[in-house]
XYZ file of C-alpha atoms in Angstrom:
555
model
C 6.485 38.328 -2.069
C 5.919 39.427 1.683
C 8.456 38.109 4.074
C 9.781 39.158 7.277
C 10.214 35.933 8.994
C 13.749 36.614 9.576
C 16.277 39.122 11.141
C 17.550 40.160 7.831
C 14.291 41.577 6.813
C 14.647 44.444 4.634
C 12.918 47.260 4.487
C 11.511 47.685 0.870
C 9.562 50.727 -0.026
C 9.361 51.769 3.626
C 7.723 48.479 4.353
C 9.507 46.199 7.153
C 9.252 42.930 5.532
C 11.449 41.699 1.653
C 8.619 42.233 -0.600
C 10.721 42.787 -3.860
C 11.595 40.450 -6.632
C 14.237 38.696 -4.282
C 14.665 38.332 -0.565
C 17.899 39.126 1.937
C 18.263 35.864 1.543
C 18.678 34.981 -1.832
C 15.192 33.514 -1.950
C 13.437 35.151 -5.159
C 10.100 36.157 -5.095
C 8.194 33.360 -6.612
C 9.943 30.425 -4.368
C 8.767 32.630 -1.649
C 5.163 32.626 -2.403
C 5.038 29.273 -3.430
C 6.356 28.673 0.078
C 3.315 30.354 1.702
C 1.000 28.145 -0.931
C 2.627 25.160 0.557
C 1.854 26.624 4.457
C -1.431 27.143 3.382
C -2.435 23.784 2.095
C -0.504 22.729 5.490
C -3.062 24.091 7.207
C -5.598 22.212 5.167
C -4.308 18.942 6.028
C -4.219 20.101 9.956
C -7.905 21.131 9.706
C -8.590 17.310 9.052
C -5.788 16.142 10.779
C -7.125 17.796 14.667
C -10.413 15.918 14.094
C -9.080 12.563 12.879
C -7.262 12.960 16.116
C -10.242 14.317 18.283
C -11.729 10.435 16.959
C -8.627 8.661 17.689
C -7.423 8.035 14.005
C -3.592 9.729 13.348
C -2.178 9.252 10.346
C 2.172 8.962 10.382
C 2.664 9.508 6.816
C 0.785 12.922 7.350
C 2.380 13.862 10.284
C 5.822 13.551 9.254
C 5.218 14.749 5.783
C 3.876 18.601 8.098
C 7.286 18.435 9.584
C 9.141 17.961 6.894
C 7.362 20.504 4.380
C 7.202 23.309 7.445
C 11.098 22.417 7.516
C 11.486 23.314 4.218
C 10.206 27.139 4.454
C 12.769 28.078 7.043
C 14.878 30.887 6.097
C 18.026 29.412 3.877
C 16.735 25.833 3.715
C 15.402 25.380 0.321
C 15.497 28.005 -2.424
C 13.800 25.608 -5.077
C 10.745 26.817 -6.908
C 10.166 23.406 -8.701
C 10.148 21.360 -5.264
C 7.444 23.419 -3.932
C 5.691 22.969 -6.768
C 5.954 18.992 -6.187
C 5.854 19.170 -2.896
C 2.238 21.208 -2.973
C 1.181 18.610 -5.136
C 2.059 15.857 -2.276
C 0.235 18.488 0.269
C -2.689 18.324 -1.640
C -2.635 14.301 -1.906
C -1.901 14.134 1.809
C -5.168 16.267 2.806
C -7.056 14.380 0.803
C -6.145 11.423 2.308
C -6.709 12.961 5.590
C -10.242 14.369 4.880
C -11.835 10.350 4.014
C -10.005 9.736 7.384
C -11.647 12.204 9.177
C -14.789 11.418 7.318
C -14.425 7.515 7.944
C -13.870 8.079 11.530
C -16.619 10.289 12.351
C -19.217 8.526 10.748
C -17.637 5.233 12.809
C -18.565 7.326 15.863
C -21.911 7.565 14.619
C -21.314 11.810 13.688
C -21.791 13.239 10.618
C -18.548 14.420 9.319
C -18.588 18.648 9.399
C -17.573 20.531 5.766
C -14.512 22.485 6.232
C -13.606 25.387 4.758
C -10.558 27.604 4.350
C -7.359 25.691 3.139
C -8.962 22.790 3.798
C -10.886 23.128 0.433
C -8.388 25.375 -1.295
C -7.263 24.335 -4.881
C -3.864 24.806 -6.453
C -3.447 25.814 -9.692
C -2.695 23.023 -12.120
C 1.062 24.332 -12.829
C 3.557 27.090 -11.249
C 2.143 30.164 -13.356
C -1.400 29.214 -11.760
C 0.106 28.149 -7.807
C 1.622 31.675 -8.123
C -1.747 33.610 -9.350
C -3.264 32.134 -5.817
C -0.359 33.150 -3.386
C -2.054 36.175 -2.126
C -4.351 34.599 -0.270
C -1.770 32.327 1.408
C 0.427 35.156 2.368
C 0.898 36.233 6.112
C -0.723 39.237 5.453
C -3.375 38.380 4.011
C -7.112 39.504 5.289
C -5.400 42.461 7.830
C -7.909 44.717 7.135
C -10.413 42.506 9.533
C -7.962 40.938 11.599
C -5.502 44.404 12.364
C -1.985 44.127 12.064
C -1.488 43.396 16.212
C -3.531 40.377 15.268
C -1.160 39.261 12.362
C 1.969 39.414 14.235
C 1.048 37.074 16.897
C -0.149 34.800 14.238
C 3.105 35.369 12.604
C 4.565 34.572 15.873
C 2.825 31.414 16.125
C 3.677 30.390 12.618
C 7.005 31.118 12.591
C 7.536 29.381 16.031
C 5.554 26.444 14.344
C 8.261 26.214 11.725
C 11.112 25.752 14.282
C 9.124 23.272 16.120
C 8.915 20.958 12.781
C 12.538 21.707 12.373
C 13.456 20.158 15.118
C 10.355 17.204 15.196
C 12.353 16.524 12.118
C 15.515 16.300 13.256
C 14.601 13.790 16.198
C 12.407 11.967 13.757
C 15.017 10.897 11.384
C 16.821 9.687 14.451
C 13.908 7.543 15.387
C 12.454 9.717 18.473
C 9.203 11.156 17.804
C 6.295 12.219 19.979
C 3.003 12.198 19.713
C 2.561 15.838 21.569
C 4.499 17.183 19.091
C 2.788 15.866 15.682
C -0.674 16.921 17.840
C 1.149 20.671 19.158
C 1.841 21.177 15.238
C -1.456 19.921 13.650
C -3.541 22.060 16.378
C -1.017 25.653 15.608
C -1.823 25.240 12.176
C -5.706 24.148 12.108
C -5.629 27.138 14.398
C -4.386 29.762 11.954
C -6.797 28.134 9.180
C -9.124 29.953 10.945
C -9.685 33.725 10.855
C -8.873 33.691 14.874
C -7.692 37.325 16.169
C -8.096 37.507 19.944
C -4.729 38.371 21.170
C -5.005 36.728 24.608
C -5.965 33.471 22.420
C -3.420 33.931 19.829
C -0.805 34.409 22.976
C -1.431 31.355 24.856
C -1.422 29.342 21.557
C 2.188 30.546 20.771
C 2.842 29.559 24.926
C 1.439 26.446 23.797
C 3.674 25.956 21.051
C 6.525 26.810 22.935
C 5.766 23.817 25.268
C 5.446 21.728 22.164
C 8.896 22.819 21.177
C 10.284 21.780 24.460
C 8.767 18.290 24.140
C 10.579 18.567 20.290
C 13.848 19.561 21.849
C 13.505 16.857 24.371
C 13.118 13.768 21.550
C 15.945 15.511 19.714
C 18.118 15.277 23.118
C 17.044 12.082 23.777
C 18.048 10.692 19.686
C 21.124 12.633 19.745
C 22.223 11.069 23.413
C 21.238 7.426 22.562
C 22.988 7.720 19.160
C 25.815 9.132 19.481
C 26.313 8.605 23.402
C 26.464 11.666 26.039
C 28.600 14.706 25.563
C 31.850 15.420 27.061
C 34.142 18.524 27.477
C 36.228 17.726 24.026
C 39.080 20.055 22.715
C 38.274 20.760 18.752
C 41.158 21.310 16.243
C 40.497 24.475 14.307
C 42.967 24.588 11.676
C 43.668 21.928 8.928
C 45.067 18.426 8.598
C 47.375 17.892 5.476
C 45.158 15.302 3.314
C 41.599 14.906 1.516
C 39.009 16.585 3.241
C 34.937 17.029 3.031
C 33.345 19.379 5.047
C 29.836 18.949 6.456
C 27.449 22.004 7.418
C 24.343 22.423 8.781
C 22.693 20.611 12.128
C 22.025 17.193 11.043
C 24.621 14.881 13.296
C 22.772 11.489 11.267
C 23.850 12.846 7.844
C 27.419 13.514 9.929
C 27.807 9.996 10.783
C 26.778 8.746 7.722
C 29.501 10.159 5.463
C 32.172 9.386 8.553
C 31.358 5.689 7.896
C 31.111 6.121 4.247
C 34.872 7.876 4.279
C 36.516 5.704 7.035
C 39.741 3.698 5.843
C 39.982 6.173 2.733
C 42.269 8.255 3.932
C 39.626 11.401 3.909
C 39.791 13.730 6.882
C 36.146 15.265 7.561
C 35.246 18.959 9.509
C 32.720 20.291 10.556
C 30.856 23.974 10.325
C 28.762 25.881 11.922
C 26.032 24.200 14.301
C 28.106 20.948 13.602
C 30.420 22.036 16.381
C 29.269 20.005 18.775
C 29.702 17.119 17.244
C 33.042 16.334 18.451
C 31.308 16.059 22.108
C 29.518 12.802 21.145
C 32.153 9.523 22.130
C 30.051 7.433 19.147
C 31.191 10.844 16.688
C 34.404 11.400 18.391
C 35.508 7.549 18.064
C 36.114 8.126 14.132
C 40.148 8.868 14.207
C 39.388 11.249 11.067
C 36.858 13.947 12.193
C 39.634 15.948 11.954
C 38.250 19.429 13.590
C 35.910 22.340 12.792
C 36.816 24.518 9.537
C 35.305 28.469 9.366
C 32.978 29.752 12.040
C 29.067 30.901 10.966
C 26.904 30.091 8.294
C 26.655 33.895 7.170
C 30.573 33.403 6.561
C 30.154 30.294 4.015
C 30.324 31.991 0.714
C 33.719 32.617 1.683
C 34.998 29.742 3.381
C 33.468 27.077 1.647
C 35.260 29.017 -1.682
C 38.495 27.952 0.121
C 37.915 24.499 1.310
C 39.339 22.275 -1.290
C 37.230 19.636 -1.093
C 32.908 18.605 -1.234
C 31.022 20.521 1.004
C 27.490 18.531 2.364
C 24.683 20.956 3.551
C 22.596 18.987 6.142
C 19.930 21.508 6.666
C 19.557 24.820 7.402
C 21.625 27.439 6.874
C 22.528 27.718 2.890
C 23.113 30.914 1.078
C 23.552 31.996 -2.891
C 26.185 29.388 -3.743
C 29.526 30.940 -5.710
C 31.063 29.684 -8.526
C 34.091 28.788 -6.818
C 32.480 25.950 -5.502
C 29.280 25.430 -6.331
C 30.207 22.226 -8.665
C 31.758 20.894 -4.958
C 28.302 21.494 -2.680
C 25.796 19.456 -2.003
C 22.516 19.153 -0.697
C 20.470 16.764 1.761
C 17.303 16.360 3.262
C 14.949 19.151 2.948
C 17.832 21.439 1.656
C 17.957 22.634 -1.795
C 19.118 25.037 -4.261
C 18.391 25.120 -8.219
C 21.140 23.283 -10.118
C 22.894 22.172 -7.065
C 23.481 18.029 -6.305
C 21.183 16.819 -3.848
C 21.524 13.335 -2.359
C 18.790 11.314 -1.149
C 19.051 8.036 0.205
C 22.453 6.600 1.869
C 24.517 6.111 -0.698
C 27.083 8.807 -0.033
C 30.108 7.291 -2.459
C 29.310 9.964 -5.116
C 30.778 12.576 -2.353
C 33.761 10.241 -1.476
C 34.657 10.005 -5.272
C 35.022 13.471 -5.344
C 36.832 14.543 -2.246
C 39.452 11.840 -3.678
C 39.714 13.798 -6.869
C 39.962 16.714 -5.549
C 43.257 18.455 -3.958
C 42.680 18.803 -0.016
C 44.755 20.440 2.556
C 48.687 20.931 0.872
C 49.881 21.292 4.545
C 48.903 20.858 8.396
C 47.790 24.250 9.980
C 49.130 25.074 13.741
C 47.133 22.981 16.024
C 45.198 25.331 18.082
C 41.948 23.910 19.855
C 38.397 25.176 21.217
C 36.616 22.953 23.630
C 33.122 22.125 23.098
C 30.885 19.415 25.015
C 29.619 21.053 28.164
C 25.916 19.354 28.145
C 23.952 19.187 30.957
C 25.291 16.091 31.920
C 29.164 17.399 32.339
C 27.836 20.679 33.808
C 25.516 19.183 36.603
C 28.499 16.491 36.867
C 30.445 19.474 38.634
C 27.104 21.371 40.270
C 28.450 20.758 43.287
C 31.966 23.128 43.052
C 29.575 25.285 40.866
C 27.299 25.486 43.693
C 30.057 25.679 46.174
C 31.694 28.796 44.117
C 28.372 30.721 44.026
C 27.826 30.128 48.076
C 31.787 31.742 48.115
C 30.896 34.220 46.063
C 33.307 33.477 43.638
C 31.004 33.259 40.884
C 28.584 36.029 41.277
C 26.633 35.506 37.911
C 25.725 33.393 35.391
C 25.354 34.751 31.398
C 23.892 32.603 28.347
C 24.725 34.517 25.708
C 24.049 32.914 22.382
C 21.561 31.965 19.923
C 21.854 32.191 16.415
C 24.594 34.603 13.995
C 24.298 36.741 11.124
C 25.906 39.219 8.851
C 23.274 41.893 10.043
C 25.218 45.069 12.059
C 24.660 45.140 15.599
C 25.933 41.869 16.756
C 29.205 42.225 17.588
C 27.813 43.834 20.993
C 27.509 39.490 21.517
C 30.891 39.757 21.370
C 31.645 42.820 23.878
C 29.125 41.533 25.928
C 31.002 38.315 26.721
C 34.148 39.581 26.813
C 33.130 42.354 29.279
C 31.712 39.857 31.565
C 33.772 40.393 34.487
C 35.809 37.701 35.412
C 34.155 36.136 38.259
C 31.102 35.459 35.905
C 30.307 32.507 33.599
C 29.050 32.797 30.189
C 26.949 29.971 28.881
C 26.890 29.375 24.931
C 25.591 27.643 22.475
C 24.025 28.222 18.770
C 26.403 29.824 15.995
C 26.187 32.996 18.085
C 29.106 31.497 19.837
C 31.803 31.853 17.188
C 31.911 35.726 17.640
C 33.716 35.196 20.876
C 34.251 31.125 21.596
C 38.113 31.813 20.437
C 38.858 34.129 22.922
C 40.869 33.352 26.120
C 38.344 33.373 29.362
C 40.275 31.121 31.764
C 39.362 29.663 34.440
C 36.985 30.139 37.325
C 36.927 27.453 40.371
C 38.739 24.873 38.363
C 36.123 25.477 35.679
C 36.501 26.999 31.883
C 34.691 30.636 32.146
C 33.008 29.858 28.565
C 30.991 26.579 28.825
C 29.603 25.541 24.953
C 26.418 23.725 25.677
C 25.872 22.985 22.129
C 23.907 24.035 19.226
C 20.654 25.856 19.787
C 18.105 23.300 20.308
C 20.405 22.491 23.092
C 18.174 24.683 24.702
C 17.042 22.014 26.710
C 20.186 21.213 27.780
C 20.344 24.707 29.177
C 16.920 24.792 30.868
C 18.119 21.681 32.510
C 20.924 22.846 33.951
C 19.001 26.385 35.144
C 16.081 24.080 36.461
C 18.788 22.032 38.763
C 20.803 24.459 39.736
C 17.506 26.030 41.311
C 16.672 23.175 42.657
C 19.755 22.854 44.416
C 19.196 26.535 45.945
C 15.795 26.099 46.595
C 14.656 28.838 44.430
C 13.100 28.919 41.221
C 15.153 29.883 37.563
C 14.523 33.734 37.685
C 15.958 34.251 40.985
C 19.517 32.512 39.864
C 22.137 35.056 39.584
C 21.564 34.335 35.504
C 20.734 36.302 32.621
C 19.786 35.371 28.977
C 21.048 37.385 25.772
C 19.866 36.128 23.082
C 20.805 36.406 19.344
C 17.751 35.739 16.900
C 18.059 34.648 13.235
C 15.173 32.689 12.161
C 12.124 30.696 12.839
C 14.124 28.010 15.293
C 14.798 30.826 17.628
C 11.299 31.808 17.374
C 10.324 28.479 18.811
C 12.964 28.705 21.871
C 11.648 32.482 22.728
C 8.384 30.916 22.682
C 9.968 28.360 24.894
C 11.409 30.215 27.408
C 8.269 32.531 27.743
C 5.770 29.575 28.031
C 8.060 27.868 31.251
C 8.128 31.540 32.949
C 11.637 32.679 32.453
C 11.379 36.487 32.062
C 14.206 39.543 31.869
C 15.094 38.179 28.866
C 17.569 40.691 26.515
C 17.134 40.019 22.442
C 18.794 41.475 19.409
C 20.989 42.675 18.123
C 17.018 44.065 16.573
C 13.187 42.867 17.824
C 11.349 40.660 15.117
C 9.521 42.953 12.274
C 6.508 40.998 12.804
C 6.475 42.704 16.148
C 4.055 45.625 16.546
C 4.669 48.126 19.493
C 1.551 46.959 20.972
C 2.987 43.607 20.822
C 6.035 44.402 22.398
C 4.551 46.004 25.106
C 2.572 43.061 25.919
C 5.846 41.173 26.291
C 7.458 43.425 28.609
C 4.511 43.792 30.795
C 4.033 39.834 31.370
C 7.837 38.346 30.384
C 9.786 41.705 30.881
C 11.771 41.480 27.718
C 13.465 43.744 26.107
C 16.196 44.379 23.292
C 19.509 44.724 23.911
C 20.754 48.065 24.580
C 23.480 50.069 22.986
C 26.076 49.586 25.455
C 27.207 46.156 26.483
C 28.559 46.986 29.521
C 25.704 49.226 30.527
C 23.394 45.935 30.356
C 26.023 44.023 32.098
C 25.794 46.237 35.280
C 21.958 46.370 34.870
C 21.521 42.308 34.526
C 24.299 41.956 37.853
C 22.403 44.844 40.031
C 18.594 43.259 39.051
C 20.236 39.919 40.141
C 21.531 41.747 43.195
């Protein structure tokens, strides 16, 4: 295996990338490189797929199938050799169907259809053993001796930010909200690493482009989440316990959330959530059900222990699972594109098998205190008060403006998230959302103008919601986003925050701060690109020593 898609990368053998027989994250070697087969035939099917477009025939099947399958290589999302195997095997049927498209259109249009190459005609073994024998030339490495390593990590940029994008496509597809800009933004990322492309000012403004994609993504997954489950509102969130039954639900999938809320109401089962499910309890269609009970734990990279306590199921949506324990590994269970060998995954909507056994099992013995965090501050509630924002910043009693969030992890150098916001002096306003938040969203801020000093947008495709805000409060001042008295420090995980850096770069917003350490995939050259045309950096040592610097260059 070669993998350094995410923060945790290890450095094996010198190397900055997991390359031995098992990943940081509990992914083991062969899993991983049948993940990169899968990518590869991806690409196939995107080859065929860009010029069954370019001649007006799309195929829906295909394009939701690329989101889904790109889904399902995101760090901690599926960990299950045999349903890559199956799921190649669908690839493969898919790009097929996709080629006699192409070829049936072209010829329509009076063309003769072109022979592709690359992973458009690449052929998987017949079983695992054989899939496995072929993964070198699917890996992200592969062919760096002609393409140079500067020219891998922006493709590895693009990939990865590729992979975010169908994570979220996904998640606003199953809620009924999908674009057409993003199934194209994918298909034309991934026909474009098919080929042997290396330019680096090419290779740049494709991962701008994808970041633009993303922002259409994040937009349909607003949009589903807002006409489902209503708009946000500032909403208090019970942290401890509720005597009684109890399932807890992980992940970021608020459809699989609502789901098991109507498959548990009347039955006396009190439901939490974890993790990016947070924000949940700022929807009024989530809210309404008397027994979402609160949040239980904090991070994903905490679960092992937490879910070990909860005495009840525990439902992983998506994204982010790790090495289930013994303690309750008979009590999790997967859905969607999640997966881990010899764990129960549901499909389809018949959730009674979890029901049956949170009434089996124990729950809570007794009712913790009731101490609350507040969650809900979309766009919609923030811009509801712009005007005694805008009014405190023309007082100067707010004098800046801090996002700090993005995703967690167990990797050392984060908690300077957490000195960072609580160093903020106190006529600043820190912006959150993603799990990042949890290493400081239970600590006491107060108040500024009437207003809570921590504002939790949401999770971290609520990125949009963010943007929003920035854009209108610019507006409003007649300036544009980087001359707001705001800064952005951003905690990275995995291949969703790869998509929202690519994001932020492609709309213009520069000065960004990222840690707690830059992407492996990185090269210095590429860095320096960065912080000649975006000015980003890392985050420094010192959390107060970037607080003065992000206040002066605001100054």
């Amino acid at each position: 295996m070669f993998c350094y898609q995410c923060e945790q990368t290890q450095f094996d053998n010198g190397i900055a990338a997991c390359t031995g027989t098992r990943g940081a994250c509990g992914k083991d070697a062969p899993t991983s490189d049948l993940q990169d087969v899968l990518i590869h035939v991806c690409k196939g099917i995107a080859q065929y797929a860009v010029k069954a477009r370019a001649l007006g025939a799309t195929d829906i099947e295909a394009d939701r199938f690329l989101l889904f399958a790109v889904f399902s290589t995101l760090t901690n999302v599926n960990f299950d050799a045999a349903k890559f195997v199956t799921w190649i095997g669908d690839a493969v049927r898919i790009r097929t169907k996709m080629k006699i498209a192409y070829e049936a259109a072209a010829r329509a249009a009076g063309q003769e259809p072109e022979l592709l190459a690359g992973p458009a005609t690449f052929s998987p073994g017949a079983d695992q053993a054989a899939i496995l024998a072929q993964a070198k030339e699917a890996g992200v490495k592969y062919n760096v001796e002609t393409l140079g390593e500067d020219a891998i990590g922006l493709r590895a940029l693009l990939l990865y930010a590729v992979k975010g994008v169908a994570a979220y496509g996904h998640h606003a597809s199953v809620l009924g909200e999908e674009r057409d800009a993003v199934f194209a933004g994918i298909e034309r990322a991934l026909d474009k690493l098919a080929s042997n492309e290396a330019d680096l000012g090419v290779l740049l403004e494709e991962a701008l482009e994808i970041g633009r994609v993303n922002f259409a993504a994040m937009e349909a997954l607003d949009k589903g989440n807002t006409t489902t489950f209503g708009t946000p509102t500032p909403t208090p969130v019970r942290i401890n316990p509720i005597k009684g039954k109890a399932i807890l639900v992980s992940g970021h999938d608020l459809k699989d959330l609502l789901a098991i809320l109507k498959a548990t109401e009347g039955k006396g089962i009190n439901v939490y959530t974890h993790g990016e499910m947070l924000p949940a309890h700022g929807y009024p269609n989530l809210k309404a059900f008397k027994h979402l009970a609160g949040n239980y734990g904090g991070a994903w990279q905490d679960q092992q222990f937490e879910f070990a306590d909860f005495p009840g199921p525990v439902v992983l949506t998506s994204n982010c699972l790790i090495k289930p324990q013994k303690k309750y590994s008979e009590r999790l269970w997967t859905l969607g594109p999640v997966g881990w060998p010899g764990i129960k995954h549901l499909d389809g909507d018949d959730f009674s098998p979890i029901v049956e056994q949170a009434l089996q099992l124990p729950g809570f013995e007794n009712d913790g205190d009731d101490k609350t965090i507040l969650t809900g501050f979309g766009r919609d509630a923030v811009l509801g008060v712009a005007d005694k924002v805008i009014d405190a910043v023309k007082s100067g009693a707010i004098k800046h403006f801090f996002l700090v969030g993005g995703c967690d992890g167990a990797k050392s150098g984060r908690n300077y998230f957490t000195d960072f916001a609580d160093n903020a002096p106190a006529n600043t306003v820190i912006l959150t959302l993603g799990c990042g938040k949890y290493r400081f969203n239970k600590h006491d801020f107060g108040t500024i103008g009437g207003l809570p000093r921590l504002l939790d947008i949401g999770q971290c495709n609520d990125a949009y919601s963010a943007l929003i805000i920035a854009t209108k409060l610019a507006e409003a001042f007649g300036c544009g986003v980087n001359d707001l008295p705001l800064s952005l420090i951003v905690s990275w995980f995995e291949q969703k925050a790869a998509a929202i850096l690519c994001t932020l770069l492609a709309l213009g917003v520069r000065h960004i701060k990222l840690g707690p350490s830059l992407p492996a995939f990185l090269t210095p050259a590429l860095v320096g690109v960065l912080v000649e045309k975006f000015g980003i950096s890392g985050i420094g040592e010192d959390a107060k020593a970037d607080i003065a610097q992000c206040m002066t260059r605001a100054a």
